[in-house]
């Protein structure tokens, strides 16, 4: 792989991830009781698109960008209701305070590495300003999250450019989403094994509204790995504090999408439940972990028009509190599965300073699962 050109890598890598995935469901591991959407992906929420830019160069560069588009139109002109929940704040989530203040998102959501957040902001701003109808816009609240991929990636080199961020945005599409060592998950490490990007979805029955909930994660955190209730990390000898020199720090970015008509207050309640899904995988939100959840609704009736007439009133209808519980369950189940999907899809990687991270040993994991 070291001898392949970057262009070749970028052209074949997403294809390999898309068609060679080895998801836990394919091996008989079922998370929760709710059915998945058609692709078991955040893109099962109608209109949501995902794009990756993967950068693998030489022996040291292992990083990338993942972009999530809440809908296919001009997001600045048609903002979506949104919320942020901070599970543990040791990280950087650009644009979060405006989401908390106004309850909406006006840009693509970009995930990348810690020292590329500035490039992410510039890329999102340039993309937004260049869109038709935005010619007079003078302020853009770019939403950019991160995890630190510095173990495998030369993070100090700041190898992501605004142009590459735009490439990820423009590559966004619906359908199947590449997982594992791709985009923002290229250089991440999770539970001591290779982490990455993962996604999952849940489809509620018609009796509960028929809504879809989708989750995408960038996994780069530690803890005692559990898969469907089995303490895999402990049984395989990898868990926090086993050795005083080992660390369980790291971060996890979680993006939750739904087509349910949910306003920002209840979207925040959904975002909180994503941390329960993380906990079910054995994540502990350690002191040095930046664990953030961004949740948004694609419901067209709730979109905020940028050019709304002054003095007009919002009259949108939204789900009552009493009907939120099924959506809470959907978030928990989809988050848990998305995290495990990221591990199952990831491949072993060599990187910066000769560091090597093994992929999760799936055969060994399955042996443990079958014994429980």
Coordinates of C-alpha atoms in Angstrom, one line a residue:
X1 CA 0.0 0.0 0.0
X2 CA 2.9 2.3 0.7
X3 CA 3.8 2.3 -3.0
X4 CA 0.3 3.2 -4.3
X5 CA -0.2 6.8 -5.3
X6 CA -2.7 8.9 -3.3
X7 CA -4.9 9.2 -6.3
X8 CA -5.1 5.4 -6.6
X9 CA -5.8 5.0 -3.0
X10 CA -8.6 7.6 -3.0
X11 CA -10.2 6.0 -6.0
X12 CA -10.2 2.4 -4.7
X13 CA -10.4 2.7 -1.0
X14 CA -14.0 3.8 -0.6
X15 CA -15.0 1.0 -3.0
X16 CA -13.2 -1.6 -1.0
X17 CA -14.9 -0.3 2.2
X18 CA -18.3 -0.3 0.5
X19 CA -18.3 -3.8 -0.9
X20 CA -16.0 -5.7 1.5
X21 CA -17.7 -4.8 4.8
X22 CA -18.0 -7.6 7.4
X23 CA -20.8 -6.3 9.6
X24 CA -21.8 -8.0 12.8
X25 CA -25.3 -8.6 11.6
X26 CA -23.9 -10.6 8.7
X27 CA -22.4 -12.9 11.5
X28 CA -25.6 -13.2 13.4
X29 CA -25.1 -10.5 16.1
X30 CA -28.3 -8.5 16.4
X31 CA -28.4 -5.4 18.5
X32 CA -31.8 -4.6 20.2
X33 CA -35.3 -5.3 18.9
X34 CA -36.1 -2.6 16.4
X35 CA -35.6 -3.3 12.7
X36 CA -33.0 -1.5 10.7
X37 CA -33.6 0.6 7.6
X38 CA -32.7 -0.7 4.1
X39 CA -29.0 0.1 4.3
X40 CA -28.7 0.1 8.1
X41 CA -27.2 3.5 7.7
X42 CA -27.7 7.1 8.6
X43 CA -28.6 7.6 4.9
X44 CA -31.8 5.6 5.5
X45 CA -33.2 8.9 6.8
X46 CA -34.5 10.3 3.5
X47 CA -32.4 13.1 2.1
X48 CA -29.3 12.5 4.3
X49 CA -26.1 12.1 2.4
X50 CA -22.5 11.2 3.5
X51 CA -19.2 11.9 1.8
X52 CA -15.7 10.9 2.6
X53 CA -12.2 12.2 1.7
X54 CA -9.5 9.7 2.7
X55 CA -5.9 10.8 2.8
X56 CA -3.2 8.0 3.0
X57 CA 0.3 9.1 1.9
X58 CA 3.7 7.6 2.6
X59 CA 4.4 6.2 6.0
X60 CA 2.9 9.0 8.1
X61 CA -0.3 10.5 6.8
X62 CA -3.4 8.6 7.8
X63 CA -6.3 11.0 8.1
X64 CA -9.4 12.3 6.3
X65 CA -12.8 14.1 6.3
X66 CA -16.4 12.8 6.6
X67 CA -19.2 15.2 5.7
X68 CA -22.9 14.6 6.6
X69 CA -25.5 16.6 4.6
X70 CA -28.9 16.9 6.4
X71 CA -30.7 17.3 3.1
X72 CA -29.8 17.7 -0.6
X73 CA -30.8 21.4 -0.8
X74 CA -29.2 24.6 0.3
X75 CA -28.8 24.0 4.1
X76 CA -28.1 27.7 4.9
X77 CA -31.4 28.7 3.2
X78 CA -33.3 25.8 4.8
X79 CA -31.9 25.2 8.2
X80 CA -32.8 22.1 10.1
X81 CA -33.8 21.8 13.8
X82 CA -30.8 20.5 15.8
X83 CA -29.3 20.0 19.2
X84 CA -25.9 19.2 20.7
X85 CA -25.2 17.1 23.8
X86 CA -21.7 17.0 25.4
X87 CA -21.0 13.7 27.0
X88 CA -17.5 14.8 28.0
X89 CA -16.1 18.1 26.7
X90 CA -12.4 17.3 26.2
X91 CA -12.5 18.2 22.5
X92 CA -13.6 20.7 19.9
X93 CA -16.9 21.1 18.3
X94 CA -17.0 24.3 16.2
X95 CA -20.4 25.8 15.8
X96 CA -21.9 24.1 18.8
X97 CA -22.9 27.3 20.8
X98 CA -25.0 28.7 18.0
X99 CA -26.8 25.3 17.7
X100 CA -27.5 25.4 21.4
X101 CA -28.7 29.0 21.2
X102 CA -30.9 28.9 18.1
X103 CA -31.8 25.2 17.9
X104 CA -30.8 24.7 14.2
X105 CA -28.0 23.8 11.8
X106 CA -27.2 25.9 8.7
X107 CA -24.2 24.0 7.2
X108 CA -23.0 20.5 6.4
X109 CA -21.6 18.6 9.4
X110 CA -17.9 17.9 9.0
X111 CA -15.8 15.4 11.0
X112 CA -12.0 15.4 10.8
X113 CA -8.9 15.3 13.0
X114 CA -8.2 17.6 16.0
X115 CA -5.8 19.9 14.3
X116 CA -7.8 20.2 11.0
X117 CA -10.9 21.8 12.6
X118 CA -9.8 25.2 11.2
X119 CA -9.5 23.7 7.7
X120 CA -12.9 22.2 8.2
X121 CA -14.4 25.5 9.1
X122 CA -12.9 27.2 6.1
X123 CA -14.0 24.5 3.7
X124 CA -17.6 24.6 5.0
X125 CA -17.6 28.4 4.8
X126 CA -16.2 28.5 1.3
X127 CA -18.7 25.8 0.1
X128 CA -21.6 27.6 1.6
X129 CA -20.7 31.1 0.3
X130 CA -20.3 29.6 -3.2
X131 CA -23.8 28.2 -3.3
X132 CA -26.5 29.9 -5.4
X133 CA -28.8 32.2 -3.3
X134 CA -26.0 32.8 -0.8
X135 CA -24.3 35.6 -2.6
X136 CA -25.1 38.2 0.1
X137 CA -24.3 36.0 3.1
X138 CA -21.7 37.4 5.4
X139 CA -21.7 34.9 8.3
X140 CA -21.8 31.1 8.3
X141 CA -21.9 28.9 11.4
X142 CA -19.8 25.9 10.2
X143 CA -20.3 22.7 12.3
X144 CA -17.0 20.8 12.5
X145 CA -16.2 18.0 15.0
X146 CA -13.0 16.0 15.6
X147 CA -11.1 13.2 17.2
X148 CA -7.4 13.0 17.6
X149 CA -5.8 10.6 15.1
X150 CA -2.2 11.5 16.2
X151 CA -1.1 7.9 17.0
X152 CA -1.3 6.8 13.4
X153 CA -1.3 10.1 11.6
X154 CA 1.2 12.9 11.4
X155 CA -1.4 15.2 13.0
X156 CA 1.1 18.1 13.5
X157 CA 1.5 18.3 9.7
X158 CA -2.1 19.5 9.4
X159 CA -2.4 17.7 6.1
X160 CA -6.1 18.4 5.5
X161 CA -6.9 21.5 3.3
X162 CA -10.2 23.4 2.9
X163 CA -10.3 22.2 -0.7
X164 CA -10.2 18.6 0.6
X165 CA -13.0 19.3 3.0
X166 CA -15.1 20.6 0.0
X167 CA -14.2 17.4 -1.8
X168 CA -15.8 15.4 1.0
X169 CA -18.9 17.6 0.9
X170 CA -19.3 17.3 -2.8
X171 CA -18.8 13.5 -2.7
X172 CA -21.8 13.1 -0.4
X173 CA -24.4 10.7 -1.6
X174 CA -27.2 8.5 -0.3
X175 CA -27.3 4.7 -0.1
X176 CA -24.6 2.5 1.4
X177 CA -21.9 4.3 3.5
X178 CA -18.3 3.2 3.6
X179 CA -17.2 2.3 7.1
X180 CA -13.9 1.6 8.9
X181 CA -10.6 3.1 7.7
X182 CA -12.3 5.8 5.6
X183 CA -12.8 9.6 5.9
X184 CA -12.6 10.9 9.4
X185 CA -12.0 7.3 10.7
X186 CA -8.9 6.7 8.6
X187 CA -6.4 7.0 11.5
X188 CA -8.6 6.4 14.6
X189 CA -8.1 3.8 17.4
X190 CA -11.0 2.4 19.5
X191 CA -10.8 0.1 22.5
X192 CA -7.1 -0.6 21.6
X193 CA -8.0 -1.9 18.1
X194 CA -8.4 0.0 14.8
X195 CA -11.5 2.2 15.0
X196 CA -13.1 4.2 12.2
X197 CA -16.4 5.4 10.8
X198 CA -19.5 3.3 11.5
X199 CA -23.2 3.8 10.9
X200 CA -26.6 2.1 11.6
X201 CA -30.3 2.9 11.6
X202 CA -33.6 1.9 13.0
X203 CA -37.1 2.0 11.4
X204 CA -40.0 2.4 13.8
X205 CA -43.2 0.4 13.1
X206 CA -46.1 2.3 11.6
X207 CA -47.9 2.0 15.0
X208 CA -45.2 4.2 16.5
X209 CA -45.1 6.6 13.6
X210 CA -43.0 4.8 11.1
X211 CA -40.1 7.2 11.6
X212 CA -36.4 6.4 10.8
X213 CA -33.4 7.2 13.0
X214 CA -29.9 7.0 11.7
X215 CA -26.5 7.3 13.4
X216 CA -23.0 7.8 12.2
X217 CA -20.0 7.6 14.5
X218 CA -16.3 8.4 14.4
X219 CA -14.8 6.1 17.0
X220 CA -11.5 6.9 18.7
X221 CA -12.1 6.1 22.4
X222 CA -11.3 3.6 25.1
X223 CA -13.0 1.4 27.7
X224 CA -13.9 -2.2 28.1
X225 CA -15.3 -3.4 24.8
X226 CA -18.6 -5.1 25.1
X227 CA -20.5 -6.6 22.1
X228 CA -24.2 -7.4 22.6
X229 CA -23.5 -7.6 26.4
X230 CA -20.4 -9.8 26.1
X231 CA -17.3 -8.4 27.8
X232 CA -15.1 -9.0 24.8
X233 CA -12.4 -6.6 25.9
X234 CA -12.0 -8.1 29.3
X235 CA -12.0 -11.7 28.0
X236 CA -9.3 -10.7 25.4
X237 CA -7.2 -8.9 28.0
X238 CA -7.7 -5.4 26.7
X239 CA -9.4 -3.0 29.1
X240 CA -8.5 0.2 31.0
X241 CA -6.1 0.1 33.9
X242 CA -4.9 -3.5 33.1
X243 CA -1.5 -1.9 32.9
X244 CA -0.8 1.4 34.6
X245 CA 0.9 2.6 31.5
X246 CA -2.1 2.1 29.3
X247 CA -4.6 4.9 28.6
X248 CA -8.2 4.8 27.8
X249 CA -8.5 8.4 26.6
X250 CA -9.9 9.3 23.2
X251 CA -13.0 10.7 21.6
X252 CA -16.2 9.8 19.9
X253 CA -18.2 12.0 17.5
X254 CA -21.8 10.8 17.1
X255 CA -24.3 12.3 14.6
X256 CA -28.0 11.4 14.9
X257 CA -30.5 12.0 12.2
X258 CA -34.3 11.4 12.1
X259 CA -37.1 12.2 9.8
X260 CA -39.4 12.5 12.8
X261 CA -40.8 16.0 13.4
X262 CA -38.8 16.7 16.5
X263 CA -37.8 20.1 17.7
X264 CA -34.5 21.1 19.3
X265 CA -35.5 20.4 22.9
X266 CA -36.5 16.8 22.2
X267 CA -33.5 16.4 19.8
X268 CA -31.3 17.1 22.7
X269 CA -33.1 14.4 24.7
X270 CA -32.4 12.0 21.8
X271 CA -28.8 13.1 21.7
X272 CA -28.4 12.2 25.4
X273 CA -29.6 8.7 24.7
X274 CA -26.7 8.2 22.2
X275 CA -24.4 8.3 25.2
X276 CA -26.3 5.3 26.5
X277 CA -25.6 3.5 23.3
X278 CA -21.9 4.3 23.7
X279 CA -22.0 3.0 27.3
X280 CA -23.4 -0.3 26.1
X281 CA -20.3 -0.8 24.0
X282 CA -18.1 -0.4 27.1
X283 CA -17.1 3.2 26.5
X284 CA -16.4 5.2 29.7
X285 CA -16.1 8.8 28.5
X286 CA -12.8 9.1 30.2
X287 CA -11.2 12.4 31.4
X288 CA -9.4 12.9 28.1
X289 CA -12.3 12.0 25.8
X290 CA -14.3 14.4 23.7
X291 CA -17.7 12.8 23.4
X292 CA -20.2 14.9 21.4
X293 CA -23.6 14.2 19.9
X294 CA -25.2 16.2 17.2
X295 CA -28.8 15.4 16.5
X296 CA -31.0 16.9 13.8
X297 CA -34.4 16.4 12.1
X298 CA -35.0 16.4 8.4
X299 CA -38.7 16.9 8.7
X300 CA -39.5 19.5 6.0
X301 CA -42.3 21.1 8.0
X302 CA -39.7 22.1 10.7
X303 CA -37.1 23.7 8.5
X304 CA -36.2 27.3 9.2
X305 CA -36.3 29.6 6.1
X306 CA -33.4 32.0 6.0
X307 CA -35.6 34.6 4.2
X308 CA -38.7 34.2 6.4
X309 CA -40.8 37.3 6.5
X310 CA -40.1 39.5 9.6
X311 CA -42.9 39.2 12.2
X312 CA -44.2 35.9 10.8
X313 CA -44.9 33.1 13.3
X314 CA -43.7 29.5 13.4
X315 CA -46.6 27.1 13.3
X316 CA -44.8 23.8 12.8
X317 CA -46.2 20.6 14.5
X318 CA -43.9 18.3 16.4
X319 CA -44.0 15.1 18.4
X320 CA -45.2 15.2 21.9
X321 CA -43.0 14.3 24.8
X322 CA -45.1 11.2 25.5
X323 CA -44.3 9.8 22.1
X324 CA -40.6 10.1 22.3
X325 CA -39.7 6.9 24.0
X326 CA -39.5 4.7 20.9
X327 CA -37.2 7.3 19.3
X328 CA -35.0 7.1 22.4
X329 CA -34.7 3.4 22.0
X330 CA -33.9 3.7 18.3
X331 CA -31.0 6.1 19.1
X332 CA -29.6 3.8 21.7
X333 CA -29.7 0.7 19.5
X334 CA -28.4 2.4 16.4
X335 CA -25.5 4.1 18.3
X336 CA -24.4 0.8 19.8
X337 CA -24.5 -1.0 16.5
X338 CA -22.8 1.9 14.6
X339 CA -19.8 1.8 17.0
X340 CA -19.4 -2.0 16.7
X341 CA -19.8 -1.7 12.9
X342 CA -16.9 0.7 12.8
X343 CA -14.7 -1.9 14.6
X344 CA -15.8 -4.8 12.4
X345 CA -15.1 -2.8 9.2
X346 CA -11.7 -1.4 10.2
X347 CA -8.5 -3.0 9.0
X348 CA -5.1 -3.2 10.6
X349 CA -2.9 -0.1 9.9
X350 CA 0.7 1.0 10.1
X351 CA 1.2 4.7 10.5
X352 CA 3.2 7.6 12.0
X353 CA 6.5 6.8 13.8
X354 CA 6.1 3.1 12.8
X355 CA 3.0 2.7 15.0
X356 CA 0.8 -0.3 14.2
X357 CA -2.8 -0.9 15.3
X358 CA -4.4 -4.3 14.8
X359 CA -7.9 -4.8 13.6
X360 CA -10.4 -6.4 15.9
X361 CA -9.8 -10.2 15.6
X362 CA -13.2 -11.1 14.3
X363 CA -12.8 -14.9 14.5
X364 CA -11.7 -14.7 18.1
X365 CA -14.6 -12.3 18.9
X366 CA -17.1 -14.7 17.3
X367 CA -15.8 -17.6 19.3
X368 CA -16.4 -15.6 22.5
X369 CA -19.8 -14.6 21.3
X370 CA -20.8 -18.2 20.6
X371 CA -19.8 -19.2 24.1
X372 CA -22.2 -16.8 25.7

